[in-house]
Amino acid sequence: MKKIKSPINYTGNKYRLLEQIQPHFPEKVGTFVDLFCGGATVGFNVDAEKVILIDNNKYVIGLLEHLAGQQYEDIKLKLEEIIEKYHLSYSAKYSYKFYKDQIDEPGNNGLKKYNEVGYYTLRNDYNHLQSKFTPDAMNMLYILMVYGFNNDIRFNAKGDFNLPAGKTDLNQNNLNKLKEYIERAQKINYKFVCGDFKEERIQSVIKGADFVYADPPYLITDAVYNEAGGWTEKDETDLIELLTDLKNTGKKFVLSNIASKTDMQNLYLSEWIEKEKDIRMVELKYNYASSSYNKKNRYCEEKEVIVEVKND
Ligand SMILES: C[S@@+](CC[C@H](N)C(=O)[O-])C[C@H]1O[C@@H](n2cnc3c(N)ncnc32)[C@H](O)[C@@H]1O
C-alpha cells in the first residue's frame, strides 16, 4: 500500500512514524479501529478488511467523511468557486510567485496579506451558516483550514471557527493530498464514527474490533486538542483501563504516547507497564521537538513510544 498523507494537516499526525509503528500491527486484520484518528493518517494507511476511525471532534470527522465521499474533479471545482468568490490566491493554478509579487511587504508572512480580506469574509460567512455540516459548509471549512493559521482546525466554545489568516493557500501539494485521499477512500472499506471513547456505544465498537490502534492526546505535551482540559488525568486512567480490559479479553492493541520529556514523566504509563507483565513499551526514533507545534519546547527531548501487548 502506498503511504498517503491526510488532506488535513493534523498536529501530531503519525505520517513520519508510520514505518516504525506499522510493523507492530498484525499482518492480517479483520476490523481495525483507529481510535483518536485525528487526520486519519493511520487508518487510511492500514491493510485491513475494515477500518473504523473514531474521534470526538465532530468537525474533523465531518470533514474527513465529506472529503472521502467526493469525486476529486467535482470537489476541485467547488473549491475553485469559493476561491473565486472570496478573491483568494490559488497557487496551484497561478503559482505562489504570481501572488507574492503583488504583496508589498517584507518579511515572511507568505500569502497572508493577499488573502486576509477574503479569508475573514469567508470565515464570517461560514460562522453565520445555519448548519456547518452541509457539503457546502464542509468545502468552506476545508478552504478555511488551508488558508488559515498553521492549517489547523479550531473552534471556540460558541462553535465559531476562530483561527486567523495563515501564510498558505490551495497549492499543488494540498491538491495532491486531497486526490490521493479520495482515491484511497474509494479502495478501502472505512467508517467514520464521532464520539468520546468513554461513551458506551463507542466502547462497544472498540471492543468489537480485532485490533485497536490508539493515539490519544498526550498528557505531557501541548496541542490544540489538549487545550482547556481537552485531555485530563482521568481520561488517561480511563483509557488505560479500557486497553487493559481489551488485553484481558485476548485482544491486541498498540498505544502511541510520549513517555517523558526533559522535566516530566507520564507516571500513569510507567506504572501501568510495571504492573501489567504482558505489555511492553517500545521507544520510537522521531520526536516532535523538531516540529512546529512544539516550538516552545524545541530543545527538549521527548521520548515517543508505543505500548503493545507482548506476543505469547
Ligand atoms: C494525537 S491526536 C491523533 C492524531 C492521529 N493519530 C493522526 O495521525 O492524525 C489525538 C486525537 O484525539 C481526539 N480526542 C481527544 N479526546 C478524545 C476523546 N475523549 N474521545 C475521542 N477522541 C478524542 C482529538 O480530537 C485528536 O484528534
Coordinates of C-alpha atoms and ligand atoms in Angstrom, one line a residue:
M1 CA 0.0 0.0 0.0
K2 CA 1.4 3.4 -1.0
K3 CA 1.8 5.6 2.0
I4 CA -0.6 8.6 1.7
K5 CA -0.8 11.9 3.6
S6 CA -4.0 13.2 5.2
P7 CA -5.7 16.1 3.4
I8 CA -5.9 17.6 6.9
N9 CA -2.6 18.9 8.2
Y10 CA -3.1 17.4 11.7
T11 CA -1.0 18.3 14.6
G12 CA 0.7 15.2 16.0
N13 CA -0.2 13.1 12.9
K14 CA 1.7 9.9 12.6
Y15 CA 2.8 10.2 9.0
R16 CA 6.5 10.2 9.8
L17 CA 6.2 7.4 12.3
L18 CA 4.2 5.0 10.2
E19 CA 7.2 2.9 9.2
Q20 CA 8.0 2.4 12.8
I21 CA 4.5 1.7 14.1
Q22 CA 3.1 -0.5 11.3
P23 CA 5.4 -3.5 11.9
H24 CA 3.7 -3.7 15.3
F25 CA 0.3 -4.3 13.7
P26 CA -0.8 -7.8 12.8
E27 CA -0.3 -8.7 9.1
K28 CA -3.9 -9.8 8.6
V29 CA -6.5 -7.8 10.3
G30 CA -10.3 -8.1 10.1
T31 CA -11.7 -4.9 11.8
F32 CA -9.1 -2.3 12.6
V33 CA -10.0 0.5 14.9
D34 CA -8.1 3.8 14.6
L35 CA -9.1 5.3 17.9
F36 CA -8.4 9.1 18.2
C37 CA -8.0 9.0 14.4
G38 CA -7.3 12.8 14.0
G39 CA -6.4 13.3 10.3
A40 CA -6.9 9.5 9.6
T41 CA -3.3 9.0 8.7
V42 CA -3.0 5.7 10.4
G43 CA -6.4 4.3 9.5
F44 CA -6.1 5.2 5.8
N45 CA -2.7 3.6 5.5
V46 CA -3.6 0.2 7.1
D47 CA -4.2 -3.0 5.3
A48 CA -7.4 -4.4 6.9
E49 CA -10.7 -5.8 5.8
K50 CA -12.5 -2.9 7.5
V51 CA -11.2 0.3 9.2
I52 CA -13.3 2.2 11.8
L53 CA -12.0 5.6 12.6
I54 CA -13.1 7.2 15.8
D55 CA -12.6 10.8 17.1
N56 CA -14.7 13.1 19.3
N57 CA -14.0 16.2 17.1
K58 CA -17.3 16.5 15.1
Y59 CA -15.8 19.0 12.6
V60 CA -12.8 16.8 11.9
I61 CA -14.8 13.7 11.5
G62 CA -17.4 15.6 9.4
L63 CA -14.7 17.0 7.1
L64 CA -12.9 13.7 6.6
E65 CA -16.1 11.9 5.9
H66 CA -17.2 14.5 3.4
L67 CA -13.9 14.6 1.6
A68 CA -13.6 10.9 1.4
G69 CA -17.0 10.7 -0.3
Q70 CA -16.2 13.2 -3.1
Q71 CA -15.1 12.8 -6.7
Y72 CA -11.8 14.7 -7.0
E73 CA -12.7 16.7 -10.1
D74 CA -16.0 17.7 -8.6
I75 CA -14.7 18.9 -5.3
K76 CA -11.9 20.8 -7.0
L77 CA -14.4 22.8 -9.0
K78 CA -16.4 23.6 -5.8
L79 CA -13.2 24.7 -4.0
E80 CA -12.3 26.9 -7.0
E81 CA -15.7 28.5 -6.8
I82 CA -15.0 29.5 -3.2
I83 CA -11.6 30.8 -4.1
E84 CA -13.0 32.9 -6.8
K85 CA -15.9 34.2 -4.7
Y86 CA -13.6 35.4 -1.9
H87 CA -10.8 36.6 -4.2
L88 CA -8.3 34.3 -2.6
S89 CA -4.9 33.3 -4.1
Y90 CA -4.7 30.0 -5.9
S91 CA -1.0 29.0 -6.2
A92 CA -1.8 25.6 -7.6
K93 CA -3.0 27.3 -10.8
Y94 CA -1.2 30.6 -11.0
S95 CA 1.9 30.0 -8.8
Y96 CA 3.0 31.3 -5.5
K97 CA 5.2 33.9 -7.0
F98 CA 2.4 35.4 -9.0
Y99 CA 0.7 36.5 -5.7
K100 CA 3.8 37.1 -3.7
D101 CA 5.0 39.6 -6.2
Q102 CA 1.8 41.6 -5.7
I103 CA 2.3 42.0 -2.0
D104 CA 4.2 45.0 -1.0
E105 CA 5.6 43.7 2.3
P106 CA 9.0 42.5 3.5
G107 CA 9.2 39.5 5.9
N108 CA 8.0 36.0 5.9
N109 CA 4.2 36.1 6.0
G110 CA 3.7 34.1 2.9
L111 CA 0.3 35.0 1.2
K112 CA -1.3 36.2 4.4
K113 CA -1.6 39.8 3.3
Y114 CA -3.0 38.9 -0.1
N115 CA -5.7 36.7 1.4
E116 CA -6.6 38.5 4.7
V117 CA -9.7 40.4 3.5
G118 CA -11.2 37.4 1.6
Y119 CA -10.3 35.0 4.4
Y120 CA -12.1 36.9 7.1
T121 CA -15.1 37.5 4.9
L122 CA -15.3 33.7 4.3
R123 CA -14.8 33.0 8.0
N124 CA -17.6 35.3 8.9
D125 CA -19.9 33.8 6.3
Y126 CA -19.0 30.3 7.5
N127 CA -19.6 31.2 11.1
H128 CA -23.1 32.5 10.3
L129 CA -24.2 29.4 8.5
Q130 CA -27.3 27.7 9.9
S131 CA -25.5 24.3 9.6
K132 CA -21.8 23.6 9.5
F133 CA -22.4 20.1 8.3
T134 CA -23.7 20.5 4.8
P135 CA -21.4 19.7 1.8
D136 CA -21.0 23.4 1.0
A137 CA -20.1 24.2 4.7
M138 CA -17.5 21.4 4.6
N139 CA -15.9 22.8 1.5
M140 CA -15.8 26.2 3.2
L141 CA -14.2 24.6 6.2
Y142 CA -11.6 22.9 4.1
I143 CA -10.7 26.2 2.5
L144 CA -10.5 27.9 5.9
M145 CA -8.1 25.3 7.1
V146 CA -5.9 25.5 4.0
Y147 CA -5.7 29.3 4.2
G148 CA -5.8 29.6 8.0
F149 CA -3.1 29.9 10.6
N150 CA -0.9 26.8 10.8
N151 CA -3.5 24.9 8.7
D152 CA -5.2 24.0 12.0
I153 CA -8.9 23.5 12.7
R154 CA -10.1 25.3 15.8
F155 CA -13.5 26.4 17.1
N156 CA -14.3 28.4 20.2
A157 CA -16.9 27.3 22.7
K158 CA -19.6 29.1 20.7
G159 CA -18.9 26.9 17.7
D160 CA -17.2 29.7 15.7
F161 CA -14.1 28.8 13.6
N162 CA -11.6 31.2 15.2
L163 CA -8.2 30.9 13.6
P164 CA -6.6 34.0 11.9
A165 CA -5.5 34.0 8.3
G166 CA -2.3 32.0 7.6
K167 CA 0.5 32.1 5.1
T168 CA -0.6 29.3 2.7
D169 CA -3.3 28.6 0.1
L170 CA -4.6 25.9 -2.1
N171 CA -1.3 24.8 -3.7
Q172 CA -0.5 21.7 -5.7
N173 CA 0.7 19.9 -2.6
N174 CA -2.8 20.2 -1.0
L175 CA -4.5 19.1 -4.2
N176 CA -2.3 16.0 -4.4
K177 CA -3.1 15.1 -0.8
L178 CA -6.8 15.5 -1.5
K179 CA -6.7 13.4 -4.6
E180 CA -4.7 10.6 -3.0
Y181 CA -7.0 10.6 0.0
I182 CA -10.2 10.4 -2.2
E183 CA -8.6 7.6 -4.3
R184 CA -7.7 5.6 -1.1
A185 CA -11.2 6.1 0.2
Q186 CA -12.6 4.5 -3.0
K187 CA -10.5 1.4 -2.4
I188 CA -10.9 0.7 1.2
N189 CA -13.8 -0.3 3.5
Y190 CA -13.9 2.5 6.1
K191 CA -16.3 4.0 8.5
F192 CA -16.0 7.3 10.5
V193 CA -17.5 7.4 13.9
C194 CA -17.8 10.6 16.0
G195 CA -17.8 10.2 19.8
D196 CA -15.9 10.1 23.1
F197 CA -14.0 6.8 23.8
K198 CA -15.7 6.8 27.2
E199 CA -19.3 6.5 25.7
E200 CA -20.8 3.1 25.9
R201 CA -21.7 3.0 22.2
I202 CA -18.1 3.8 21.3
Q203 CA -16.7 1.3 23.7
S204 CA -18.8 -1.4 22.2
V205 CA -17.3 -0.5 18.7
I206 CA -13.8 -0.6 20.2
K207 CA -14.4 -4.0 21.9
G208 CA -15.9 -5.4 18.7
A209 CA -12.6 -4.7 16.8
D210 CA -9.9 -7.3 16.0
F211 CA -7.2 -4.8 16.6
V212 CA -7.1 -1.3 18.1
Y213 CA -4.5 1.4 17.5
A214 CA -5.0 4.3 20.0
D215 CA -3.3 7.7 19.6
P216 CA -4.8 9.9 22.3
P217 CA -3.7 13.4 23.1
Y218 CA -0.6 13.2 25.2
L219 CA -0.9 14.1 28.9
I220 CA 2.5 15.9 29.0
T221 CA 2.5 17.8 25.7
D222 CA 0.5 20.7 24.2
A223 CA -1.6 20.7 21.1
V224 CA -4.9 22.3 20.0
Y225 CA -6.8 19.2 21.2
N226 CA -5.2 19.4 24.7
E227 CA -6.3 22.9 25.3
A228 CA -8.8 23.8 28.1
G229 CA -8.8 20.5 29.8
G230 CA -9.1 18.6 26.5
W231 CA -7.3 15.6 28.0
T232 CA -7.2 15.0 31.7
E233 CA -5.6 12.6 34.1
K234 CA -9.0 10.9 34.4
D235 CA -9.1 10.4 30.6
E236 CA -5.6 8.9 30.8
T237 CA -6.6 6.3 33.5
D238 CA -9.9 5.5 31.8
L239 CA -8.0 4.8 28.6
I240 CA -5.5 2.6 30.4
E241 CA -8.4 0.7 32.0
L242 CA -10.1 0.2 28.6
L243 CA -6.9 -1.1 27.0
T244 CA -6.2 -3.4 29.9
D245 CA -9.7 -4.8 29.5
L246 CA -9.1 -5.4 25.8
K247 CA -5.9 -7.2 26.6
N248 CA -7.6 -9.3 29.2
T249 CA -10.1 -10.5 26.7
G250 CA -7.4 -11.6 24.3
K251 CA -7.4 -8.5 22.0
K252 CA -4.2 -6.8 20.9
F253 CA -3.6 -3.1 20.7
V254 CA -0.9 -0.5 20.1
L255 CA -1.0 2.7 22.0
S256 CA 1.1 5.8 21.0
N257 CA 2.3 8.2 23.6
I258 CA 5.0 10.4 25.0
A259 CA 6.5 8.7 28.0
S260 CA 8.7 11.5 29.1
K261 CA 10.2 14.9 28.2
T262 CA 13.1 16.8 29.8
D263 CA 11.5 17.5 33.1
M264 CA 8.3 15.4 33.0
Q265 CA 7.3 11.8 33.0
N266 CA 4.0 10.2 32.3
L267 CA 3.8 8.2 35.6
Y268 CA 0.5 6.6 34.7
L269 CA 2.2 5.0 31.7
S270 CA 5.3 3.8 33.6
E271 CA 3.2 2.4 36.5
W272 CA 1.0 0.5 34.0
I273 CA 3.9 -1.1 32.2
E274 CA 5.4 -2.0 35.6
K275 CA 2.2 -3.6 36.7
E276 CA 1.0 -5.5 33.6
K277 CA 3.6 -8.0 32.8
D278 CA 2.2 -8.9 29.3
I279 CA 2.6 -5.4 27.8
R280 CA 5.8 -3.6 26.8
M281 CA 7.0 -0.2 25.8
V282 CA 9.0 0.4 22.6
E283 CA 10.8 3.6 22.0
L284 CA 10.5 5.3 18.6
K285 CA 13.2 7.3 16.9
Y286 CA 11.5 10.6 15.9
N287 CA 10.4 13.2 18.3
Y288 CA 8.2 16.2 17.9
A289 CA 10.8 18.6 19.2
S290 CA 11.6 19.4 15.6
S291 CA 8.0 20.0 14.5
S292 CA 6.4 23.4 14.5
Y293 CA 3.7 22.9 17.1
N294 CA 6.3 22.3 19.8
K295 CA 8.4 25.3 19.1
K296 CA 8.4 26.4 22.7
N297 CA 9.9 23.1 23.6
R298 CA 12.1 22.8 20.7
Y299 CA 15.2 21.9 22.6
C300 CA 13.6 19.3 25.0
E301 CA 13.9 15.6 24.5
E302 CA 10.6 13.9 24.1
K303 CA 10.5 10.1 24.4
E304 CA 8.0 9.0 21.9
V305 CA 6.8 5.4 22.5
I306 CA 4.3 2.8 21.6
V307 CA 2.9 0.3 24.1
E308 CA 1.9 -3.1 22.8
V309 CA 0.7 -6.4 24.0
K310 CA 3.6 -8.9 24.0
N311 CA 3.4 -11.9 21.7
D312 CA 2.8 -15.2 23.6
Ligands
LIG1 C1 -2.7 12.8 18.8 S1 -4.3 13.2 18.0 C2 -4.4 11.9 16.9 C3 -3.6 12.1 15.7 C4 -3.8 11.0 14.6 N1 -3.3 9.7 15.0 C5 -3.2 11.4 13.3 O1 -2.3 10.7 12.7 O2 -3.6 12.4 12.7 C6 -5.5 12.9 19.2 C7 -6.9 13.0 18.8 O3 -7.8 12.6 19.9 C8 -9.0 13.2 19.8 N2 -9.7 13.1 21.1 C9 -9.4 13.9 22.2 N3 -10.2 13.5 23.3 C10 -10.9 12.5 22.8 C11 -11.9 11.6 23.4 N4 -12.2 11.8 24.7 N5 -12.5 10.7 22.7 C12 -12.2 10.5 21.4 N6 -11.3 11.3 20.7 C13 -10.6 12.2 21.4 C14 -8.6 14.6 19.3 O4 -9.7 15.2 18.7 C15 -7.4 14.3 18.4 O5 -7.9 14.3 17.1

